[in-house]
mmCIF file with all atom_site columns, C-alpha atoms in Angstrom:
data_model
loop_
_atom_site.group_PDB
_atom_site.id
_atom_site.type_symbol
_atom_site.label_atom_id
_atom_site.label_alt_id
_atom_site.label_comp_id
_atom_site.label_asym_id
_atom_site.label_entity_id
_atom_site.label_seq_id
_atom_site.pdbx_PDB_ins_code
_atom_site.Cartn_x
_atom_site.Cartn_y
_atom_site.Cartn_z
_atom_site.occupancy
_atom_site.B_iso_or_equiv
_atom_site.pdbx_formal_charge
_atom_site.auth_seq_id
_atom_site.auth_comp_id
_atom_site.auth_asym_id
_atom_site.auth_atom_id
_atom_site.pdbx_PDB_model_num
ATOM 1   C CA . GLY A 1 1   ? -0.108  0.042  0.410   1.00 84.00 ? 1   GLY A CA 1
ATOM 2   C CA . GLU A 1 2   ? 1.058   3.793  0.279   1.00 89.00 ? 2   GLU A CA 1
ATOM 3   C CA . ASN A 1 3   ? 3.287   5.054  2.297   1.00 93.00 ? 3   ASN A CA 1
ATOM 4   C CA . VAL A 1 4   ? 3.895   9.106  2.787   1.00 96.00 ? 4   VAL A CA 1
ATOM 5   C CA . GLU A 1 5   ? 7.226   10.330 4.676   1.00 97.00 ? 5   GLU A CA 1
ATOM 6   C CA . GLN A 1 6   ? 7.055   14.187 5.313   1.00 97.00 ? 6   GLN A CA 1
ATOM 7   C CA . HIS A 1 7   ? 10.083  16.569 6.482   1.00 97.00 ? 7   HIS A CA 1
ATOM 8   C CA . PRO A 1 8   ? 11.083  18.027 8.707   1.00 98.00 ? 8   PRO A CA 1
ATOM 9   C CA . SER A 1 9   ? 8.828   17.057 11.840  1.00 97.00 ? 9   SER A CA 1
ATOM 10  C CA . THR A 1 10  ? 9.368   20.512 13.347  1.00 98.00 ? 10  THR A CA 1
ATOM 11  C CA . LEU A 1 11  ? 10.215  23.609 11.347  1.00 98.00 ? 11  LEU A CA 1
ATOM 12  C CA . SER A 1 12  ? 10.653  27.344 12.813  1.00 98.00 ? 12  SER A CA 1
ATOM 13  C CA . VAL A 1 13  ? 11.220  30.403 10.982  1.00 98.00 ? 13  VAL A CA 1
ATOM 14  C CA . GLN A 1 14  ? 11.035  34.036 11.167  1.00 98.00 ? 14  GLN A CA 1
ATOM 15  C CA . GLU A 1 15  ? 7.607   36.135 10.092  1.00 98.00 ? 15  GLU A CA 1
ATOM 16  C CA . GLY A 1 16  ? 8.381   37.176 6.488   1.00 98.00 ? 16  GLY A CA 1
ATOM 17  C CA . ASP A 1 17  ? 10.661  34.358 5.552   1.00 98.00 ? 17  ASP A CA 1
ATOM 18  C CA . SER A 1 18  ? 9.192   31.321 3.792   1.00 98.00 ? 18  SER A CA 1
ATOM 19  C CA . ALA A 1 19  ? 8.728   27.553 4.709   1.00 98.00 ? 19  ALA A CA 1
ATOM 20  C CA . VAL A 1 20  ? 9.330   24.466 3.032   1.00 98.00 ? 20  VAL A CA 1
ATOM 21  C CA . ILE A 1 21  ? 7.418   21.298 3.749   1.00 98.00 ? 21  ILE A CA 1
ATOM 22  C CA . LYS A 1 22  ? 8.279   17.669 1.513   1.00 98.00 ? 22  LYS A CA 1
ATOM 23  C CA . CYS A 1 23  ? 6.548   14.913 1.184   1.00 98.00 ? 23  CYS A CA 1
ATOM 24  C CA . THR A 1 24  ? 7.621   11.307 -0.294  1.00 98.00 ? 24  THR A CA 1
ATOM 25  C CA . TYR A 1 25  ? 5.175   8.644  -1.289  1.00 97.00 ? 25  TYR A CA 1
ATOM 26  C CA . SER A 1 26  ? 5.396   5.016  -2.316  1.00 95.00 ? 26  SER A CA 1
ATOM 27  C CA . ASP A 1 27  ? 2.560   4.001  -4.924  1.00 93.00 ? 27  ASP A CA 1
ATOM 28  C CA . SER A 1 28  ? 3.596   5.530  -8.619  1.00 92.00 ? 28  SER A CA 1
ATOM 29  C CA . ALA A 1 29  ? -0.430  5.451  -8.935  1.00 91.00 ? 29  ALA A CA 1
ATOM 30  C CA . SER A 1 30  ? -1.428  8.182  -6.785  1.00 93.00 ? 30  SER A CA 1
ATOM 31  C CA . ASN A 1 31  ? -2.493  10.688 -8.686  1.00 92.00 ? 31  ASN A CA 1
ATOM 32  C CA . TYR A 1 32  ? -4.056  12.770 -5.869  1.00 93.00 ? 32  TYR A CA 1
ATOM 33  C CA . PHE A 1 33  ? -1.765  15.249 -3.628  1.00 96.00 ? 33  PHE A CA 1
ATOM 34  C CA . PRO A 1 34  ? -3.897  17.089 -0.474  1.00 96.00 ? 34  PRO A CA 1
ATOM 35  C CA . TRP A 1 35  ? -2.058  19.756 2.024   1.00 98.00 ? 35  TRP A CA 1
ATOM 36  C CA . TYR A 1 36  ? -4.164  20.144 5.744   1.00 97.00 ? 36  TYR A CA 1
ATOM 37  C CA . LYS A 1 37  ? -3.131  22.247 8.024   1.00 98.00 ? 37  LYS A CA 1
ATOM 38  C CA . GLN A 1 38  ? -4.401  21.576 11.466  1.00 97.00 ? 38  GLN A CA 1
ATOM 39  C CA . GLU A 1 39  ? -4.581  24.037 14.430  1.00 96.00 ? 39  GLU A CA 1
ATOM 40  C CA . LEU A 1 40  ? -4.362  22.504 17.766  1.00 92.00 ? 40  LEU A CA 1
ATOM 41  C CA . GLY A 1 41  ? -7.451  21.489 19.110  1.00 90.00 ? 41  GLY A CA 1
ATOM 42  C CA . LYS A 1 42  ? -9.023  22.311 15.580  1.00 93.00 ? 42  LYS A CA 1
ATOM 43  C CA . ARG A 1 43  ? -10.004 20.073 12.790  1.00 95.00 ? 43  ARG A CA 1
ATOM 44  C CA . PRO A 1 44  ? -8.148  19.334 9.536   1.00 95.00 ? 44  PRO A CA 1
ATOM 45  C CA . GLN A 1 45  ? -8.833  22.066 6.865   1.00 95.00 ? 45  GLN A CA 1
ATOM 46  C CA . LEU A 1 46  ? -7.509  22.094 2.950   1.00 95.00 ? 46  LEU A CA 1
ATOM 47  C CA . ILE A 1 47  ? -5.366  24.289 2.581   1.00 97.00 ? 47  ILE A CA 1
ATOM 48  C CA . ILE A 1 48  ? -4.146  23.197 -1.430  1.00 97.00 ? 48  ILE A CA 1
ATOM 49  C CA . ASP A 1 49  ? -4.181  20.329 -3.375  1.00 95.00 ? 49  ASP A CA 1
ATOM 50  C CA . ILE A 1 50  ? -2.221  19.314 -6.509  1.00 95.00 ? 50  ILE A CA 1
ATOM 51  C CA . ARG A 1 51  ? -3.262  16.353 -9.250  1.00 91.00 ? 51  ARG A CA 1
ATOM 52  C CA . SER A 1 52  ? -1.033  14.883 -11.224 1.00 83.00 ? 52  SER A CA 1
ATOM 53  C CA . ASN A 1 53  ? -1.591  15.901 -14.399 1.00 80.00 ? 53  ASN A CA 1
ATOM 54  C CA . VAL A 1 54  ? 0.128   19.506 -12.974 1.00 81.00 ? 54  VAL A CA 1
ATOM 55  C CA . GLY A 1 55  ? 3.724   20.004 -11.631 1.00 91.00 ? 55  GLY A CA 1
ATOM 56  C CA . GLU A 1 56  ? 2.482   23.091 -9.823  1.00 94.00 ? 56  GLU A CA 1
ATOM 57  C CA . LYS A 1 57  ? -0.153  25.311 -8.408  1.00 94.00 ? 57  LYS A CA 1
ATOM 58  C CA . LYS A 1 58  ? -0.453  28.208 -6.720  1.00 96.00 ? 58  LYS A CA 1
ATOM 59  C CA . ASP A 1 59  ? -2.654  30.432 -4.051  1.00 94.00 ? 59  ASP A CA 1
ATOM 60  C CA . GLN A 1 60  ? -1.634  33.568 -2.981  1.00 96.00 ? 60  GLN A CA 1
ATOM 61  C CA . ARG A 1 61  ? 1.594   32.855 -0.539  1.00 97.00 ? 61  ARG A CA 1
ATOM 62  C CA . ILE A 1 62  ? 0.904   29.256 -0.764  1.00 98.00 ? 62  ILE A CA 1
ATOM 63  C CA . ALA A 1 63  ? 2.189   26.971 -3.429  1.00 98.00 ? 63  ALA A CA 1
ATOM 64  C CA . VAL A 1 64  ? 2.509   22.814 -4.171  1.00 97.00 ? 64  VAL A CA 1
ATOM 65  C CA . THR A 1 65  ? 4.914   21.645 -6.652  1.00 97.00 ? 65  THR A CA 1
ATOM 66  C CA . LEU A 1 66  ? 4.739   17.898 -7.693  1.00 96.00 ? 66  LEU A CA 1
ATOM 67  C CA . ASN A 1 67  ? 7.465   15.945 -9.263  1.00 95.00 ? 67  ASN A CA 1
ATOM 68  C CA . LYS A 1 68  ? 6.022   12.444 -10.190 1.00 93.00 ? 68  LYS A CA 1
ATOM 69  C CA . THR A 1 69  ? 9.446   10.713 -11.372 1.00 93.00 ? 69  THR A CA 1
ATOM 70  C CA . ALA A 1 70  ? 10.710  11.306 -7.975  1.00 94.00 ? 70  ALA A CA 1
ATOM 71  C CA . LYS A 1 71  ? 7.782   10.799 -6.446  1.00 95.00 ? 71  LYS A CA 1
ATOM 72  C CA . HIS A 1 72  ? 7.725   13.929 -4.000  1.00 95.00 ? 72  HIS A CA 1
ATOM 73  C CA . PHE A 1 73  ? 5.733   16.917 -3.957  1.00 97.00 ? 73  PHE A CA 1
ATOM 74  C CA . SER A 1 74  ? 6.390   20.372 -1.261  1.00 98.00 ? 74  SER A CA 1
ATOM 75  C CA . LEU A 1 75  ? 4.204   22.778 0.302   1.00 98.00 ? 75  LEU A CA 1
ATOM 76  C CA . HIS A 1 76  ? 5.797   26.348 -0.116  1.00 98.00 ? 76  HIS A CA 1
ATOM 77  C CA . ILE A 1 77  ? 4.667   29.322 2.239   1.00 98.00 ? 77  ILE A CA 1
ATOM 78  C CA . THR A 1 78  ? 6.321   32.741 1.517   1.00 98.00 ? 78  THR A CA 1
ATOM 79  C CA . GLU A 1 79  ? 5.722   36.002 3.449   1.00 98.00 ? 79  GLU A CA 1
ATOM 80  C CA . THR A 1 80  ? 5.210   33.748 6.697   1.00 98.00 ? 80  THR A CA 1
ATOM 81  C CA . GLN A 1 81  ? 2.774   35.478 9.845   1.00 97.00 ? 81  GLN A CA 1
ATOM 82  C CA . PRO A 1 82  ? 2.126   33.822 12.784  1.00 96.00 ? 82  PRO A CA 1
ATOM 83  C CA . GLU A 1 83  ? -1.155  32.552 12.081  1.00 96.00 ? 83  GLU A CA 1
ATOM 84  C CA . ASP A 1 84  ? 0.553   30.498 9.745   1.00 98.00 ? 84  ASP A CA 1
ATOM 85  C CA . SER A 1 85  ? 1.974   28.661 12.919  1.00 98.00 ? 85  SER A CA 1
ATOM 86  C CA . ALA A 1 86  ? -0.230  25.028 12.816  1.00 98.00 ? 86  ALA A CA 1
ATOM 87  C CA . VAL A 1 87  ? 0.641   21.453 12.137  1.00 97.00 ? 87  VAL A CA 1
ATOM 88  C CA . TYR A 1 88  ? 0.195   20.458 8.455   1.00 98.00 ? 88  TYR A CA 1
ATOM 89  C CA . PHE A 1 89  ? -0.520  17.106 6.952   1.00 97.00 ? 89  PHE A CA 1
ATOM 90  C CA . CYS A 1 90  ? 0.455   16.215 3.249   1.00 98.00 ? 90  CYS A CA 1
ATOM 91  C CA . ALA A 1 91  ? -1.454  12.858 1.784   1.00 96.00 ? 91  ALA A CA 1
ATOM 92  C CA . ALA A 1 92  ? -1.949  11.341 -1.159  1.00 95.00 ? 92  ALA A CA 1
ATOM 93  C CA . SER A 1 93  ? -4.327  8.885  -2.689  1.00 92.00 ? 93  SER A CA 1
ATOM 94  C CA . GLY A 1 94  ? -4.923  7.099  -6.307  1.00 86.00 ? 94  GLY A CA 1
ATOM 95  C CA . ASN A 1 95  ? -8.469  5.866  -6.245  1.00 78.00 ? 95  ASN A CA 1
ATOM 96  C CA . THR A 1 96  ? -7.705  4.807  -2.627  1.00 83.00 ? 96  THR A CA 1
ATOM 97  C CA . PRO A 1 97  ? -8.013  6.419  0.692   1.00 88.00 ? 97  PRO A CA 1
ATOM 98  C CA . LEU A 1 98  ? -5.930  9.325  1.915   1.00 92.00 ? 98  LEU A CA 1
ATOM 99  C CA . VAL A 1 99  ? -2.697  7.960  3.067   1.00 93.00 ? 99  VAL A CA 1
ATOM 100 C CA . PHE A 1 100 ? -1.077  10.820 6.037   1.00 95.00 ? 100 PHE A CA 1
ATOM 101 C CA . GLY A 1 101 ? 2.197   11.776 6.378   1.00 96.00 ? 101 GLY A CA 1
ATOM 102 C CA . LYS A 1 102 ? 2.779   12.297 10.312  1.00 94.00 ? 102 LYS A CA 1
ATOM 103 C CA . GLY A 1 103 ? 2.699   16.006 9.709   1.00 96.00 ? 103 GLY A CA 1
ATOM 104 C CA . THR A 1 104 ? 5.224   19.211 10.322  1.00 98.00 ? 104 THR A CA 1
ATOM 105 C CA . ARG A 1 105 ? 4.869   21.496 13.427  1.00 97.00 ? 105 ARG A CA 1
ATOM 106 C CA . LEU A 1 106 ? 5.632   24.972 11.818  1.00 98.00 ? 106 LEU A CA 1
ATOM 107 C CA . SER A 1 107 ? 6.227   28.119 14.123  1.00 98.00 ? 107 SER A CA 1
ATOM 108 C CA . VAL A 1 108 ? 6.249   31.627 12.775  1.00 98.00 ? 108 VAL A CA 1
ATOM 109 C CA . ILE A 1 109 ? 8.295   33.968 15.420  1.00 96.00 ? 109 ILE A CA 1
ATOM 110 C CA . ALA A 1 110 ? 7.491   37.184 15.397  1.00 91.00 ? 110 ALA A CA 1
ATOM 111 C CA . GLY B 2 1   ? -24.206 25.113 4.441   1.00 56.00 ? 1   GLY B CA 1
ATOM 112 C CA . ALA B 2 2   ? -23.602 23.271 7.402   1.00 81.00 ? 2   ALA B CA 1
ATOM 113 C CA . GLY B 2 3   ? -20.374 21.335 7.431   1.00 94.00 ? 3   GLY B CA 1
ATOM 114 C CA . VAL B 2 4   ? -19.663 18.259 8.775   1.00 97.00 ? 4   VAL B CA 1
ATOM 115 C CA . SER B 2 5   ? -20.730 17.683 12.473  1.00 97.00 ? 5   SER B CA 1
ATOM 116 C CA . GLN B 2 6   ? -19.463 15.157 15.042  1.00 98.00 ? 6   GLN B CA 1
ATOM 117 C CA . SER B 2 7   ? -21.275 14.054 18.041  1.00 97.00 ? 7   SER B CA 1
ATOM 118 C CA . PRO B 2 8   ? -19.842 13.626 21.213  1.00 98.00 ? 8   PRO B CA 1
ATOM 119 C CA . ARG B 2 9   ? -16.854 16.298 21.052  1.00 97.00 ? 9   ARG B CA 1
ATOM 120 C CA . TYR B 2 10  ? -15.357 14.550 24.044  1.00 98.00 ? 10  TYR B CA 1
ATOM 121 C CA . LYS B 2 11  ? -16.133 11.021 25.660  1.00 98.00 ? 11  LYS B CA 1
ATOM 122 C CA . VAL B 2 12  ? -14.425 9.700  28.537  1.00 98.00 ? 12  VAL B CA 1
ATOM 123 C CA . ALA B 2 13  ? -15.357 5.522  28.839  1.00 98.00 ? 13  ALA B CA 1
ATOM 124 C CA . LYS B 2 14  ? -14.269 2.962  31.008  1.00 98.00 ? 14  LYS B CA 1
ATOM 125 C CA . ARG B 2 15  ? -11.987 -0.040 29.731  1.00 98.00 ? 15  ARG B CA 1
ATOM 126 C CA . GLY B 2 16  ? -14.400 -2.273 29.013  1.00 98.00 ? 16  GLY B CA 1
ATOM 127 C CA . GLN B 2 17  ? -17.728 -0.302 27.827  1.00 98.00 ? 17  GLN B CA 1
ATOM 128 C CA . ASP B 2 18  ? -18.710 0.005  24.234  1.00 98.00 ? 18  ASP B CA 1
ATOM 129 C CA . VAL B 2 19  ? -19.357 3.880  22.547  1.00 98.00 ? 19  VAL B CA 1
ATOM 130 C CA . ALA B 2 20  ? -20.913 5.278  20.030  1.00 98.00 ? 20  ALA B CA 1
ATOM 131 C CA . LEU B 2 21  ? -19.465 7.890  17.758  1.00 98.00 ? 21  LEU B CA 1
ATOM 132 C CA . ARG B 2 22  ? -21.653 9.829  15.145  1.00 98.00 ? 22  ARG B CA 1
ATOM 133 C CA . CYS B 2 23  ? -20.919 11.733 12.518  1.00 98.00 ? 23  CYS B CA 1
ATOM 134 C CA . ASP B 2 24  ? -23.193 14.015 9.891   1.00 98.00 ? 24  ASP B CA 1
ATOM 135 C CA . PRO B 2 25  ? -21.552 14.574 6.755   1.00 98.00 ? 25  PRO B CA 1
ATOM 136 C CA . ILE B 2 26  ? -22.133 17.595 4.435   1.00 97.00 ? 26  ILE B CA 1
ATOM 137 C CA . SER B 2 27  ? -25.455 17.116 2.735   1.00 95.00 ? 27  SER B CA 1
ATOM 138 C CA . GLY B 2 28  ? -25.255 15.032 -1.028  1.00 93.00 ? 28  GLY B CA 1
ATOM 139 C CA . HIS B 2 29  ? -21.359 14.089 -0.037  1.00 95.00 ? 29  HIS B CA 1
ATOM 140 C CA . VAL B 2 30  ? -21.872 10.151 -0.927  1.00 95.00 ? 30  VAL B CA 1
ATOM 141 C CA . SER B 2 31  ? -18.325 9.806  0.401   1.00 95.00 ? 31  SER B CA 1
ATOM 142 C CA . LEU B 2 32  ? -17.385 9.474  4.364   1.00 97.00 ? 32  LEU B CA 1
ATOM 143 C CA . PHE B 2 33  ? -14.598 8.733  5.408   1.00 97.00 ? 33  PHE B CA 1
ATOM 144 C CA . TRP B 2 34  ? -13.520 7.491  9.365   1.00 98.00 ? 34  TRP B CA 1
ATOM 145 C CA . TYR B 2 35  ? -9.873  8.465  10.518  1.00 97.00 ? 35  TYR B CA 1
ATOM 146 C CA . GLN B 2 36  ? -7.949  7.898  14.045  1.00 98.00 ? 36  GLN B CA 1
ATOM 147 C CA . GLN B 2 37  ? -5.608  10.567 15.205  1.00 96.00 ? 37  GLN B CA 1
ATOM 148 C CA . ALA B 2 38  ? -3.350  9.767  17.708  1.00 94.00 ? 38  ALA B CA 1
ATOM 149 C CA . LEU B 2 39  ? -1.879  12.814 20.157  1.00 90.00 ? 39  LEU B CA 1
ATOM 150 C CA . GLY B 2 40  ? 1.009   14.176 17.538  1.00 88.00 ? 40  GLY B CA 1
ATOM 151 C CA . GLN B 2 41  ? 0.396   11.421 14.925  1.00 91.00 ? 41  GLN B CA 1
ATOM 152 C CA . GLY B 2 42  ? -1.475  12.443 11.403  1.00 92.00 ? 42  GLY B CA 1
ATOM 153 C CA . PRO B 2 43  ? -4.535  10.914 10.516  1.00 95.00 ? 43  PRO B CA 1
ATOM 154 C CA . GLU B 2 44  ? -4.811  7.299  10.080  1.00 96.00 ? 44  GLU B CA 1
ATOM 155 C CA . PHE B 2 45  ? -7.635  5.629  7.882   1.00 95.00 ? 45  PHE B CA 1
ATOM 156 C CA . LEU B 2 46  ? -10.134 3.313  9.584   1.00 97.00 ? 46  LEU B CA 1
ATOM 157 C CA . THR B 2 47  ? -13.035 2.532  6.876   1.00 97.00 ? 47  THR B CA 1
ATOM 158 C CA . TYR B 2 48  ? -15.085 4.249  4.025   1.00 95.00 ? 48  TYR B CA 1
ATOM 159 C CA . PHE B 2 49  ? -18.551 4.546  2.421   1.00 96.00 ? 49  PHE B CA 1
ATOM 160 C CA . GLN B 2 50  ? -19.868 5.197  -0.531  1.00 95.00 ? 50  GLN B CA 1
ATOM 161 C CA . ASN B 2 51  ? -23.747 5.746  -0.062  1.00 96.00 ? 51  ASN B CA 1
ATOM 162 C CA . GLU B 2 52  ? -24.546 3.136  2.619   1.00 96.00 ? 52  GLU B CA 1
ATOM 163 C CA . ALA B 2 53  ? -22.168 0.875  0.863   1.00 97.00 ? 53  ALA B CA 1
ATOM 164 C CA . GLN B 2 54  ? -18.996 0.367  3.005   1.00 97.00 ? 54  GLN B CA 1
ATOM 165 C CA . LEU B 2 55  ? -16.365 -0.053 0.487   1.00 95.00 ? 55  LEU B CA 1
ATOM 166 C CA . ASP B 2 56  ? -12.883 -0.345 2.654   1.00 94.00 ? 56  ASP B CA 1
ATOM 167 C CA . LYS B 2 57  ? -12.700 -1.352 5.750   1.00 95.00 ? 57  LYS B CA 1
ATOM 168 C CA . SER B 2 58  ? -9.464  -2.454 5.962   1.00 94.00 ? 58  SER B CA 1
ATOM 169 C CA . GLY B 2 59  ? -8.199  0.262  8.508   1.00 95.00 ? 59  GLY B CA 1
ATOM 170 C CA . LEU B 2 60  ? -9.919  -0.668 11.380  1.00 97.00 ? 60  LEU B CA 1
ATOM 171 C CA . PRO B 2 61  ? -7.900  -2.207 14.270  1.00 95.00 ? 61  PRO B CA 1
ATOM 172 C CA . SER B 2 62  ? -9.683  -4.588 15.586  1.00 95.00 ? 62  SER B CA 1
ATOM 173 C CA . ASP B 2 63  ? -12.907 -6.943 15.605  1.00 96.00 ? 63  ASP B CA 1
ATOM 174 C CA . ARG B 2 64  ? -14.311 -4.603 18.246  1.00 98.00 ? 64  ARG B CA 1
ATOM 175 C CA . PHE B 2 65  ? -14.639 -1.942 15.693  1.00 98.00 ? 65  PHE B CA 1
ATOM 176 C CA . PHE B 2 66  ? -17.753 -1.319 13.830  1.00 97.00 ? 66  PHE B CA 1
ATOM 177 C CA . ALA B 2 67  ? -18.841 1.323  11.242  1.00 98.00 ? 67  ALA B CA 1
ATOM 178 C CA . GLU B 2 68  ? -22.507 1.710  10.030  1.00 98.00 ? 68  GLU B CA 1
ATOM 179 C CA . ARG B 2 69  ? -24.042 4.378  7.175   1.00 97.00 ? 69  ARG B CA 1
ATOM 180 C CA . PRO B 2 70  ? -27.426 2.477  6.731   1.00 96.00 ? 70  PRO B CA 1
ATOM 181 C CA . GLU B 2 71  ? -29.097 5.483  4.945   1.00 95.00 ? 71  GLU B CA 1
ATOM 182 C CA . GLY B 2 72  ? -26.400 6.996  3.378   1.00 93.00 ? 72  GLY B CA 1
ATOM 183 C CA . SER B 2 73  ? -25.907 10.035 5.319   1.00 95.00 ? 73  SER B CA 1
ATOM 184 C CA . VAL B 2 74  ? -25.305 9.641  9.257   1.00 98.00 ? 74  VAL B CA 1
ATOM 185 C CA . SER B 2 75  ? -22.026 7.009  9.734   1.00 98.00 ? 75  SER B CA 1
ATOM 186 C CA . THR B 2 76  ? -22.137 5.768  13.289  1.00 98.00 ? 76  THR B CA 1
ATOM 187 C CA . LEU B 2 77  ? -18.618 4.337  14.344  1.00 98.00 ? 77  LEU B CA 1
ATOM 188 C CA . LYS B 2 78  ? -19.020 1.733  17.184  1.00 98.00 ? 78  LYS B CA 1
ATOM 189 C CA . ILE B 2 79  ? -16.094 0.362  19.757  1.00 98.00 ? 79  ILE B CA 1
ATOM 190 C CA . GLN B 2 80  ? -16.967 -2.329 21.725  1.00 98.00 ? 80  GLN B CA 1
ATOM 191 C CA . ARG B 2 81  ? -15.075 -3.363 24.883  1.00 98.00 ? 81  ARG B CA 1
ATOM 192 C CA . THR B 2 82  ? -13.047 -0.126 24.901  1.00 98.00 ? 82  THR B CA 1
ATOM 193 C CA . GLN B 2 83  ? -8.733  -0.575 25.564  1.00 97.00 ? 83  GLN B CA 1
ATOM 194 C CA . GLN B 2 84  ? -6.711  1.777  26.535  1.00 97.00 ? 84  GLN B CA 1
ATOM 195 C CA . GLU B 2 85  ? -5.184  1.980  23.336  1.00 96.00 ? 85  GLU B CA 1
ATOM 196 C CA . ASP B 2 86  ? -8.494  3.101  21.974  1.00 97.00 ? 86  ASP B CA 1
ATOM 197 C CA . SER B 2 87  ? -8.116  6.484  22.996  1.00 97.00 ? 87  SER B CA 1
ATOM 198 C CA . ALA B 2 88  ? -7.855  9.026  20.010  1.00 97.00 ? 88  ALA B CA 1
ATOM 199 C CA . VAL B 2 89  ? -9.610  11.276 18.238  1.00 97.00 ? 89  VAL B CA 1
ATOM 200 C CA . TYR B 2 90  ? -11.991 9.789  16.059  1.00 98.00 ? 90  TYR B CA 1
ATOM 201 C CA . LEU B 2 91  ? -12.524 12.451 12.663  1.00 98.00 ? 91  LEU B CA 1
ATOM 202 C CA . CYS B 2 92  ? -14.747 11.513 9.964   1.00 98.00 ? 92  CYS B CA 1
ATOM 203 C CA . ALA B 2 93  ? -14.569 13.639 6.240   1.00 97.00 ? 93  ALA B CA 1
ATOM 204 C CA . SER B 2 94  ? -16.897 13.602 3.578   1.00 96.00 ? 94  SER B CA 1
ATOM 205 C CA . SER B 2 95  ? -16.620 14.513 0.268   1.00 94.00 ? 95  SER B CA 1
ATOM 206 C CA . LEU B 2 96  ? -18.172 14.392 -3.561  1.00 92.00 ? 96  LEU B CA 1
ATOM 207 C CA . ALA B 2 97  ? -16.246 11.199 -4.355  1.00 85.00 ? 97  ALA B CA 1
ATOM 208 C CA . LEU B 2 98  ? -13.622 9.103  -3.158  1.00 82.00 ? 98  LEU B CA 1
ATOM 209 C CA . ASP B 2 99  ? -10.942 11.513 -4.859  1.00 82.00 ? 99  ASP B CA 1
ATOM 210 C CA . GLY B 2 100 ? -12.760 14.250 -3.946  1.00 86.00 ? 100 GLY B CA 1
ATOM 211 C CA . GLU B 2 101 ? -11.601 17.387 -1.625  1.00 90.00 ? 101 GLU B CA 1
ATOM 212 C CA . GLN B 2 102 ? -12.657 15.944 1.800   1.00 93.00 ? 102 GLN B CA 1
ATOM 213 C CA . TYR B 2 103 ? -13.792 18.029 4.527   1.00 95.00 ? 103 TYR B CA 1
ATOM 214 C CA . PHE B 2 104 ? -13.602 17.169 8.093   1.00 96.00 ? 104 PHE B CA 1
ATOM 215 C CA . GLY B 2 105 ? -15.748 17.363 11.204  1.00 97.00 ? 105 GLY B CA 1
ATOM 216 C CA . PRO B 2 106 ? -14.280 18.516 14.751  1.00 96.00 ? 106 PRO B CA 1
ATOM 217 C CA . GLY B 2 107 ? -13.774 14.623 16.105  1.00 97.00 ? 107 GLY B CA 1
ATOM 218 C CA . THR B 2 108 ? -14.489 13.596 18.822  1.00 98.00 ? 108 THR B CA 1
ATOM 219 C CA . ARG B 2 109 ? -11.647 12.997 21.700  1.00 97.00 ? 109 ARG B CA 1
ATOM 220 C CA . LEU B 2 110 ? -11.735 9.344  23.056  1.00 98.00 ? 110 LEU B CA 1
ATOM 221 C CA . THR B 2 111 ? -10.444 8.734  26.725  1.00 98.00 ? 111 THR B CA 1
ATOM 222 C CA . VAL B 2 112 ? -10.816 5.582  28.318  1.00 98.00 ? 112 VAL B CA 1
ATOM 223 C CA . THR B 2 113 ? -9.203  4.994  31.575  1.00 97.00 ? 113 THR B CA 1
#
């Protein structure tokens, strides 16, 4: 089955800097890659997703890149703000239930 | 419209008790998923419904776990003879399709003492 690895597990950045979180997956049949943000005690919320027919997708300060050959995808957050502090999860699926990474705790220091 | 709702939000059970966790998906969402999230971990898949059909239950950790969605809308996750290792947040999500955007509920935090 699918296996998703996520790095780093924790990340601290200064406000205004960029943050990058990377994930790898094992199943070459996977074709849907969402990213979720989860604040403490809250539900996961989708922030961006990408499908395998594109290599990059942007939404304001957030972008995701996908390299299907290498089986990895990354989340990029630019101009980070304190409210970006949360746990971020990547996930992968190929017409199968989502498999999540273990999460990255992002701290944005003002 | 309303998002995914779950009840109860918190549940404390003594070891050996049975519990039932409810999920109300977004109206019209045919796909419904249950996940277990341990502290500091990502959600782990338990089971998946398309309408009333349970298409995948490969993630259920033991035969003490049972899920149903009899009318293709509300779903219940039942855990029999709860054990301490069952303590976790149980998340429900719904979507228009298996590979569609999943909307999560707030979760039920289960503590087994």
